[in-house]
mmCIF file of C-alpha atoms and ligand atoms in Angstrom:
data_model
loop_
_atom_site.group_PDB
_atom_site.id
_atom_site.type_symbol
_atom_site.label_atom_id
_atom_site.label_comp_id
_atom_site.label_asym_id
_atom_site.label_seq_id
_atom_site.Cartn_x
_atom_site.Cartn_y
_atom_site.Cartn_z
ATOM 1 C CA MET A 1 2.889 -0.357 11.219
ATOM 2 C CA THR A 2 5.058 0.202 14.258
ATOM 3 C CA GLU A 3 8.177 2.341 14.100
ATOM 4 C CA ARG A 4 10.386 -0.759 13.891
ATOM 5 C CA ASP A 5 8.332 -2.133 10.999
ATOM 6 C CA SER A 6 8.673 1.147 9.113
ATOM 7 C CA ASP A 7 12.461 0.923 9.383
ATOM 8 C CA THR A 8 12.344 -2.360 7.546
ATOM 9 C CA VAL A 9 9.738 -1.312 4.997
ATOM 10 C CA LYS A 10 10.706 1.981 3.416
ATOM 11 C CA ARG A 11 8.931 4.130 0.876
ATOM 12 C CA ALA A 12 9.955 3.771 -2.702
ATOM 13 C CA LEU A 13 10.077 5.776 -5.880
ATOM 14 C CA LEU A 14 11.380 4.193 -9.053
ATOM 15 C CA PRO A 15 12.771 6.273 -11.940
ATOM 16 C CA LEU A 16 10.245 7.735 -14.387
ATOM 17 C CA ASP A 17 11.237 5.295 -17.139
ATOM 18 C CA ALA A 18 10.686 2.216 -14.934
ATOM 19 C CA ASN A 19 8.877 -0.630 -16.630
ATOM 20 C CA ILE A 20 5.906 -1.616 -14.476
ATOM 21 C CA PRO A 21 3.775 -3.898 -16.678
ATOM 22 C CA TRP A 22 0.578 -3.746 -14.620
ATOM 23 C CA LEU A 23 0.563 0.065 -14.940
ATOM 24 C CA ALA A 24 1.477 0.234 -18.628
ATOM 25 C CA GLY A 25 -2.099 0.081 -19.942
ATOM 26 C CA LEU A 26 -3.189 2.902 -17.677
ATOM 27 C CA GLN A 27 -0.114 4.958 -18.617
ATOM 28 C CA ARG A 28 -1.127 4.597 -22.265
ATOM 29 C CA SER A 29 -4.732 5.593 -21.717
ATOM 30 C CA LEU A 30 -3.810 8.528 -19.472
ATOM 31 C CA GLY A 31 -1.280 9.631 -22.101
ATOM 32 C CA ASP A 32 -4.001 9.452 -24.765
ATOM 33 C CA ALA A 33 -6.339 11.458 -22.554
ATOM 34 C CA ILE A 34 -3.693 14.187 -22.232
ATOM 35 C CA GLU A 35 -3.115 14.181 -25.988
ATOM 36 C CA ASN A 36 -6.824 14.555 -26.680
ATOM 37 C CA ASP A 37 -7.413 16.965 -23.818
ATOM 38 C CA ARG A 38 -9.841 14.563 -22.138
ATOM 39 C CA LEU A 39 -8.168 14.284 -18.752
ATOM 40 C CA GLY A 40 -10.595 16.583 -16.938
ATOM 41 C CA HIS A 41 -9.879 18.331 -13.662
ATOM 42 C CA ALA A 42 -9.757 15.394 -11.284
ATOM 43 C CA VAL A 43 -8.673 11.785 -11.649
ATOM 44 C CA LEU A 44 -9.170 9.146 -8.988
ATOM 45 C CA ILE A 45 -6.625 6.361 -9.377
ATOM 46 C CA GLN A 46 -7.692 3.200 -7.583
ATOM 47 C CA VAL A 47 -4.641 1.100 -6.864
ATOM 48 C CA ASP A 48 -3.651 -1.026 -3.885
ATOM 49 C CA PRO A 49 -0.751 0.270 -1.791
ATOM 50 C CA GLY A 50 2.686 -0.832 -2.933
ATOM 51 C CA LEU A 51 1.644 -1.349 -6.557
ATOM 52 C CA GLY A 52 2.942 2.023 -7.722
ATOM 53 C CA GLY A 53 0.069 4.497 -7.337
ATOM 54 C CA GLU A 54 2.337 7.252 -6.108
ATOM 55 C CA TRP A 55 4.836 6.497 -8.853
ATOM 56 C CA LEU A 56 2.071 6.633 -11.467
ATOM 57 C CA ALA A 57 0.880 10.024 -10.201
ATOM 58 C CA THR A 58 4.467 11.297 -10.324
ATOM 59 C CA TRP A 59 4.900 9.882 -13.836
ATOM 60 C CA LEU A 60 1.688 11.593 -14.928
ATOM 61 C CA ALA A 61 2.770 14.910 -13.405
ATOM 62 C CA ALA A 62 6.132 14.633 -15.183
ATOM 63 C CA ARG A 63 4.291 13.791 -18.394
ATOM 64 C CA LEU A 64 2.386 17.074 -18.004
ATOM 65 C CA PHE A 65 5.357 19.225 -17.004
ATOM 66 C CA CYS A 66 8.062 17.706 -19.216
ATOM 67 C CA SER A 67 9.555 20.424 -21.412
ATOM 68 C CA THR A 68 10.450 18.129 -24.300
ATOM 69 C CA ASP A 69 7.565 17.615 -26.660
ATOM 70 C CA GLN A 70 7.507 13.849 -26.552
ATOM 71 C CA SER A 71 3.969 12.683 -26.535
ATOM 72 C CA ILE A 72 4.346 9.250 -24.968
ATOM 73 C CA GLN A 73 6.780 9.405 -22.053
ATOM 74 C CA PRO A 74 8.190 12.177 -19.891
ATOM 75 C CA CYS A 75 11.885 12.431 -20.851
ATOM 76 C CA GLY A 76 13.057 12.093 -17.239
ATOM 77 C CA HIS A 77 16.072 14.360 -17.844
ATOM 78 C CA CYS A 78 14.850 17.914 -18.463
ATOM 79 C CA LEU A 79 14.706 20.450 -15.638
ATOM 80 C CA GLU A 80 10.932 20.035 -15.256
ATOM 81 C CA CYS A 81 11.107 16.242 -14.991
ATOM 82 C CA ARG A 82 13.946 16.446 -12.473
ATOM 83 C CA ARG A 83 11.993 18.976 -10.439
ATOM 84 C CA VAL A 84 8.970 16.685 -10.352
ATOM 85 C CA VAL A 85 11.084 13.789 -9.067
ATOM 86 C CA SER A 86 12.992 15.851 -6.508
ATOM 87 C CA GLY A 87 9.813 17.506 -5.220
ATOM 88 C CA GLU A 88 10.989 20.968 -6.326
ATOM 89 C CA GLN A 89 8.425 21.539 -9.077
ATOM 90 C CA PRO A 90 6.629 24.694 -7.818
ATOM 91 C CA ASP A 91 3.402 23.879 -9.683
ATOM 92 C CA LEU A 92 3.149 20.392 -8.210
ATOM 93 C CA ILE A 93 1.521 20.146 -4.800
ATOM 94 C CA ARG A 94 1.581 16.933 -2.789
ATOM 95 C CA LEU A 95 -0.811 16.134 0.020
ATOM 96 C CA SER A 96 -0.188 13.266 2.411
ATOM 97 C CA PRO A 97 -0.697 12.779 6.134
ATOM 98 C CA ILE A 98 1.882 14.965 7.880
ATOM 99 C CA GLU A 99 4.484 12.992 9.834
ATOM 100 C CA ASP A 100 2.794 11.156 12.704
ATOM 101 C CA SER A 101 -0.710 12.275 11.751
ATOM 102 C CA LYS A 102 -2.773 9.539 10.156
ATOM 103 C CA GLU A 103 -5.041 12.013 8.426
ATOM 104 C CA ILE A 104 -4.940 14.613 5.700
ATOM 105 C CA ARG A 105 -6.460 17.651 7.360
ATOM 106 C CA ILE A 106 -8.616 20.539 6.274
ATOM 107 C CA ASP A 107 -5.863 23.160 6.592
ATOM 108 C CA GLN A 108 -3.736 21.143 4.151
ATOM 109 C CA VAL A 109 -6.612 21.037 1.652
ATOM 110 C CA ARG A 110 -7.298 24.763 2.078
ATOM 111 C CA GLU A 111 -3.655 25.587 1.510
ATOM 112 C CA MET A 112 -3.663 23.403 -1.600
ATOM 113 C CA ALA A 113 -6.852 25.069 -2.862
ATOM 114 C CA SER A 114 -5.396 28.551 -2.505
ATOM 115 C CA GLU A 115 -2.165 27.404 -4.217
ATOM 116 C CA LEU A 116 -4.242 26.177 -7.150
ATOM 117 C CA THR A 117 -5.807 29.621 -7.576
ATOM 118 C CA LEU A 118 -2.372 31.261 -7.974
ATOM 119 C CA THR A 119 -0.829 31.768 -11.390
ATOM 120 C CA SER A 120 1.406 28.889 -12.344
ATOM 121 C CA HIS A 121 5.176 29.303 -12.508
ATOM 122 C CA GLY A 122 5.557 27.570 -15.814
ATOM 123 C CA ARG A 123 3.476 26.202 -18.639
ATOM 124 C CA GLY A 124 0.153 27.128 -17.151
ATOM 125 C CA ARG A 125 -0.791 23.938 -15.362
ATOM 126 C CA LYS A 126 -0.966 23.207 -11.658
ATOM 127 C CA VAL A 127 -1.175 19.651 -10.384
ATOM 128 C CA ALA A 128 -2.063 18.392 -6.909
ATOM 129 C CA VAL A 129 -1.431 14.779 -5.888
ATOM 130 C CA ILE A 130 -3.362 13.488 -2.874
ATOM 131 C CA THR A 131 -2.100 10.183 -1.550
ATOM 132 C CA PRO A 132 -3.377 8.054 0.056
ATOM 133 C CA ALA A 133 -6.617 9.922 -0.591
ATOM 134 C CA GLU A 134 -8.662 7.778 1.821
ATOM 135 C CA ARG A 135 -6.746 9.486 4.617
ATOM 136 C CA LEU A 136 -8.609 12.749 3.970
ATOM 137 C CA ASN A 137 -10.654 13.278 7.109
ATOM 138 C CA ARG A 138 -14.293 14.275 6.842
ATOM 139 C CA ASN A 139 -13.677 18.040 6.985
ATOM 140 C CA ALA A 140 -10.799 17.827 4.554
ATOM 141 C CA ALA A 141 -12.931 15.827 2.096
ATOM 142 C CA ASN A 142 -15.694 18.430 2.356
ATOM 143 C CA ALA A 143 -13.213 21.217 1.676
ATOM 144 C CA LEU A 144 -11.875 19.249 -1.293
ATOM 145 C CA LEU A 145 -15.389 18.945 -2.660
ATOM 146 C CA LYS A 146 -15.512 22.712 -3.072
ATOM 147 C CA THR A 147 -12.334 22.624 -5.196
ATOM 148 C CA LEU A 148 -13.784 19.772 -7.236
ATOM 149 C CA GLU A 149 -16.985 21.712 -7.842
ATOM 150 C CA GLU A 150 -15.170 24.882 -8.865
ATOM 151 C CA PRO A 151 -11.998 23.756 -10.635
ATOM 152 C CA GLN A 152 -9.361 26.429 -11.142
ATOM 153 C CA GLY A 153 -8.173 27.057 -14.709
ATOM 154 C CA SER A 154 -6.270 24.073 -15.973
ATOM 155 C CA SER A 155 -5.515 22.632 -12.550
ATOM 156 C CA LEU A 156 -5.491 18.865 -12.166
ATOM 157 C CA LEU A 157 -6.211 16.891 -9.003
ATOM 158 C CA LEU A 158 -4.877 13.342 -8.750
ATOM 159 C CA LEU A 159 -6.350 11.250 -5.956
ATOM 160 C CA VAL A 160 -4.531 7.983 -5.347
ATOM 161 C CA THR A 161 -6.273 5.436 -3.143
ATOM 162 C CA GLY A 162 -6.614 1.724 -2.522
ATOM 163 C CA GLU A 163 -9.920 2.276 -0.743
ATOM 164 C CA PRO A 164 -12.080 4.694 -2.766
ATOM 165 C CA SER A 165 -15.177 3.626 -0.815
ATOM 166 C CA ARG A 166 -13.770 5.470 2.188
ATOM 167 C CA LEU A 167 -14.125 8.741 0.259
ATOM 168 C CA PRO A 168 -17.505 10.505 0.217
ATOM 169 C CA ALA A 169 -19.614 9.544 -2.810
ATOM 170 C CA THR A 170 -19.773 13.229 -3.739
ATOM 171 C CA VAL A 171 -15.984 13.346 -4.050
ATOM 172 C CA GLN A 172 -15.834 10.069 -6.004
ATOM 173 C CA SER A 173 -18.514 11.151 -8.446
ATOM 174 C CA ARG A 174 -16.655 14.337 -9.379
ATOM 175 C CA CYS A 175 -13.528 12.480 -10.439
ATOM 176 C CA THR A 176 -12.715 10.486 -13.539
ATOM 177 C CA ARG A 177 -12.099 7.016 -12.120
ATOM 178 C CA VAL A 178 -9.394 4.701 -13.327
ATOM 179 C CA GLY A 179 -8.138 1.526 -11.694
ATOM 180 C CA VAL A 180 -5.317 -0.973 -11.554
ATOM 181 C CA PRO A 181 -6.309 -4.610 -10.898
ATOM 182 C CA VAL A 182 -3.974 -6.553 -8.584
ATOM 183 C CA PRO A 183 -1.755 -8.693 -10.829
ATOM 184 C CA PRO A 184 -1.225 -12.402 -10.034
ATOM 185 C CA ILE A 185 1.476 -13.031 -7.402
ATOM 186 C CA ALA A 186 3.541 -14.981 -9.969
ATOM 187 C CA GLU A 187 3.725 -11.879 -12.168
ATOM 188 C CA LEU A 188 4.788 -9.732 -9.229
ATOM 189 C CA GLU A 189 7.402 -12.304 -8.229
ATOM 190 C CA ALA A 190 8.819 -12.377 -11.756
ATOM 191 C CA TRP A 191 8.993 -8.596 -11.816
ATOM 192 C CA LEU A 192 10.771 -8.536 -8.454
ATOM 193 C CA ARG A 193 13.291 -11.146 -9.620
ATOM 194 C CA ALA A 194 14.011 -9.016 -12.699
ATOM 195 C CA HIS A 195 14.398 -5.797 -10.711
ATOM 196 C CA GLY A 196 15.626 -6.911 -7.315
ATOM 197 C CA GLY A 197 17.626 -10.029 -8.129
ATOM 198 C CA THR A 198 17.040 -13.754 -7.954
ATOM 199 C CA ALA A 199 18.789 -14.336 -4.628
ATOM 200 C CA THR A 200 15.879 -13.066 -2.560
ATOM 201 C CA ASP A 201 12.859 -15.175 -1.640
ATOM 202 C CA TRP A 202 10.350 -12.618 -2.947
ATOM 203 C CA LYS A 203 7.431 -14.927 -2.309
ATOM 204 C CA ALA A 204 8.312 -14.966 1.389
ATOM 205 C CA VAL A 205 8.707 -11.178 1.382
ATOM 206 C CA MET A 206 5.242 -10.709 -0.139
ATOM 207 C CA SER A 207 3.772 -13.236 2.303
ATOM 208 C CA ALA A 208 4.877 -10.837 5.022
ATOM 209 C CA ILE A 209 4.097 -7.442 3.509
ATOM 210 C CA GLY A 210 1.375 -8.354 1.018
ATOM 211 C CA PRO A 211 1.420 -8.022 -2.787
ATOM 212 C CA GLN A 212 3.373 -4.764 -2.656
ATOM 213 C CA PRO A 213 6.284 -5.158 -5.079
ATOM 214 C CA LEU A 214 7.451 -1.542 -5.060
ATOM 215 C CA LEU A 215 7.573 -1.610 -1.293
ATOM 216 C CA ALA A 216 9.296 -5.006 -1.353
ATOM 217 C CA LEU A 217 12.011 -3.658 -3.615
ATOM 218 C CA GLN A 218 12.963 -0.868 -1.254
ATOM 219 C CA SER A 219 12.611 -2.783 1.975
ATOM 220 C CA ASP A 220 15.148 -4.845 3.871
ATOM 221 C CA ALA A 221 13.983 -7.881 1.934
ATOM 222 C CA GLU A 222 16.359 -10.440 3.456
ATOM 223 C CA THR A 223 15.332 -9.541 6.991
ATOM 224 C CA ILE A 224 11.674 -9.751 6.049
ATOM 225 C CA ALA A 225 12.103 -13.106 4.274
ATOM 226 C CA ASP A 226 13.972 -14.502 7.306
ATOM 227 C CA LEU A 227 11.245 -13.258 9.607
ATOM 228 C CA GLN A 228 8.554 -14.802 7.419
ATOM 229 C CA ARG A 229 10.245 -18.217 7.343
ATOM 230 C CA GLU A 230 10.936 -18.134 11.077
ATOM 231 C CA THR A 231 7.299 -17.223 11.755
ATOM 232 C CA VAL A 232 5.981 -20.061 9.591
ATOM 233 C CA ARG A 233 8.312 -22.579 11.317
ATOM 234 C CA ALA A 234 7.147 -21.359 14.708
ATOM 235 C CA LEU A 235 3.461 -21.530 13.731
ATOM 236 C CA ASP A 236 3.869 -25.145 12.620
ATOM 237 C CA GLN A 237 5.481 -25.866 15.991
ATOM 238 C CA VAL A 238 2.733 -24.097 17.909
ATOM 239 C CA VAL A 239 0.133 -26.214 16.115
ATOM 240 C CA ALA A 240 2.173 -29.347 16.807
ATOM 241 C CA GLY A 241 2.345 -28.351 20.462
ATOM 242 C CA THR A 242 6.148 -28.191 20.540
ATOM 243 C CA LEU A 243 6.424 -24.429 21.031
ATOM 244 C CA ASP A 244 5.040 -22.455 23.934
ATOM 245 C CA PRO A 245 2.505 -19.842 22.704
ATOM 246 C CA VAL A 246 3.114 -17.611 25.727
ATOM 247 C CA GLU A 247 6.873 -17.296 25.235
ATOM 248 C CA THR A 248 6.480 -16.914 21.478
ATOM 249 C CA ALA A 249 3.867 -14.189 21.868
ATOM 250 C CA GLU A 250 6.053 -12.381 24.398
ATOM 251 C CA SER A 251 8.972 -12.273 21.982
ATOM 252 C CA TRP A 252 6.899 -11.453 18.870
ATOM 253 C CA GLY A 253 5.042 -8.654 20.619
ATOM 254 C CA LYS A 254 8.250 -6.691 21.113
ATOM 255 C CA GLU A 255 8.907 -5.829 17.481
ATOM 256 C CA PHE A 256 7.656 -6.422 13.937
ATOM 257 C CA PHE A 257 4.112 -6.936 15.262
ATOM 258 C CA ALA A 258 2.488 -5.885 11.956
ATOM 259 C CA LEU A 259 4.729 -8.180 9.932
ATOM 260 C CA ARG A 260 4.096 -11.131 12.270
ATOM 261 C CA ILE A 261 0.334 -10.649 12.031
ATOM 262 C CA ARG A 262 0.534 -10.476 8.260
ATOM 263 C CA CYS A 263 2.606 -13.687 8.212
ATOM 264 C CA ILE A 264 0.100 -15.432 10.478
ATOM 265 C CA GLU A 265 -2.752 -14.302 8.243
ATOM 266 C CA HIS A 266 -0.985 -15.568 5.149
ATOM 267 C CA TRP A 267 -0.172 -18.868 6.870
ATOM 268 C CA LEU A 268 -3.853 -19.319 7.794
ATOM 269 C CA VAL A 269 -5.028 -18.511 4.272
ATOM 270 C CA THR A 270 -2.557 -21.084 2.936
ATOM 271 C CA ARG A 271 -3.835 -23.717 5.396
ATOM 272 C CA ILE A 272 -7.425 -22.978 4.377
ATOM 273 C CA HIS A 273 -6.428 -23.270 0.723
ATOM 274 C CA ASP A 274 -4.742 -26.623 1.460
ATOM 275 C CA TRP A 275 -7.913 -27.838 3.139
ATOM 276 C CA ALA A 276 -10.168 -26.574 0.328
ATOM 277 C CA THR A 277 -8.072 -28.315 -2.315
ATOM 278 C CA GLY A 278 -7.993 -31.567 -0.361
ATOM 279 C CA GLN A 279 -4.265 -31.423 0.382
ATOM 280 C CA ARG A 280 -4.526 -31.295 4.149
ATOM 281 C CA PRO A 281 -7.345 -31.987 6.595
ATOM 282 C CA ALA A 282 -8.226 -29.209 8.993
ATOM 283 C CA ASN A 283 -10.508 -28.122 11.746
ATOM 284 C CA THR A 284 -12.038 -25.471 9.547
ATOM 285 C CA GLU A 285 -14.088 -23.835 12.265
ATOM 286 C CA ALA A 286 -10.932 -23.178 14.276
ATOM 287 C CA LEU A 287 -9.019 -22.039 11.194
ATOM 288 C CA PHE A 288 -11.648 -19.518 10.118
ATOM 289 C CA ALA A 289 -12.025 -18.240 13.680
ATOM 290 C CA ALA A 290 -8.263 -17.731 13.855
ATOM 291 C CA LEU A 291 -8.301 -15.926 10.513
ATOM 292 C CA ASP A 292 -11.005 -13.563 11.766
ATOM 293 C CA GLU A 293 -8.932 -12.881 14.834
ATOM 294 C CA ALA A 294 -5.756 -12.284 12.801
ATOM 295 C CA ARG A 295 -7.575 -9.805 10.574
ATOM 296 C CA GLU A 296 -8.873 -8.012 13.607
ATOM 297 C CA ALA A 297 -5.389 -7.955 15.107
ATOM 298 C CA ARG A 298 -4.079 -6.240 11.994
ATOM 299 C CA GLN A 299 -6.059 -3.164 12.988
ATOM 300 C CA TRP A 300 -4.290 -3.044 16.330
ATOM 301 C CA THR A 301 -0.870 -2.296 14.897
ATOM 302 C CA GLU A 302 -1.298 1.429 15.308
ATOM 303 C CA THR A 303 -3.005 1.261 18.696
ATOM 304 C CA PRO A 304 -1.549 0.955 22.181
ATOM 305 C CA VAL A 305 -3.169 -2.476 22.630
ATOM 306 C CA ASN A 306 -1.127 -5.024 24.629
ATOM 307 C CA LYS A 307 0.486 -6.746 21.642
ATOM 308 C CA PRO A 308 2.018 -9.782 23.362
ATOM 309 C CA LEU A 309 -1.382 -10.504 24.896
ATOM 310 C CA ALA A 310 -3.145 -10.127 21.534
ATOM 311 C CA LEU A 311 -0.633 -12.490 19.928
ATOM 312 C CA GLU A 312 -0.946 -14.955 22.771
ATOM 313 C CA ARG A 313 -4.694 -15.168 22.244
ATOM 314 C CA LEU A 314 -4.176 -15.734 18.558
ATOM 315 C CA LEU A 315 -1.506 -18.403 19.080
ATOM 316 C CA TRP A 316 -3.683 -20.288 21.590
ATOM 317 C CA ARG A 317 -6.334 -20.433 18.891
ATOM 318 C CA LEU A 318 -3.819 -22.036 16.543
ATOM 319 C CA ASN A 319 -2.750 -24.406 19.272
ATOM 320 C CA ALA A 320 -6.399 -25.412 19.633
ATOM 321 C CA ILE A 321 -6.566 -26.342 15.954
ATOM 322 C CA ALA A 322 -4.223 -29.250 16.667
ATOM 323 C CA THR A 323 -5.757 -30.165 20.021
ATOM 324 C CA SER A 324 -9.163 -30.630 18.465
ATOM 325 C CA ARG A 325 -7.697 -32.904 15.780
ATOM 326 C CA ARG A 326 -6.009 -35.220 18.243
ATOM 327 C CA PRO A 327 -7.809 -38.450 19.085
ATOM 328 C CA ALA A 328 -9.613 -38.314 22.409
HETATM 329 ZN ZN1 LIG B 1 11.246 15.967 -19.304
#
């Protein structure tokens, strides 16, 4: 995402006692594994971004460090729990791409590995959370492999990723794998209404940022919903030939590029769905070609590509959908 997009979509961390239904089953089984000492040294949590992977790893760390002897939930109030949440727990190491870097690098992994070999400050356990783990670059993943092959004492590695296939097979195979299926949008919407209020058009927000409820909750939801609705209106007009693709692309390319692309993609998927269910005729060849192009454009958000030009190309494709439907 561009800098402007990131302002609108902020990172989130809910309290440890948050009720996140799609994670509850995994929380139970991870809790059982701790109880029965079956957790192992490394757990790979497969969960799409924005569904609470980082929160789950934090919850699990708190569950391990919590100084009350509750077996099911971390208490959330003791010194250890508060330290986990505030990032001050000395035995909890977090690895993420540093600032502008898009990668987790080898020196970060080496530093983590040497931390894990030190004596713990507290109850004897050290935990490292790597998120998003697919950002480990090749050298970093190789260095991590060494730690996975020679685990230190009772250390625990938690790898959180939406794209495990981007990790080397050797890393994947040395972790216990658990996963969170993406819940239906209606369930996510209901959860957002319960936690973020009924006034917001959460469906529109998720059309723009994807099924990422935790992200949606902490973002400037009204701005995103407005942007989504405005984009959809404009796309309908582009197809109808009443809005100039060049001017639209020029204005959209200036800010919120990633969100616009996501909205366009969602709009196309909806149109294809309408066609497939017989609700609306379509030039399917043009629709699918536009969808391919939109998906490709999504990868340009972090590149210096000429964004107005990329959008213009995409919008002309949409414009062509209508042209080809008009009688000759
Ligand atoms: Zn506690």
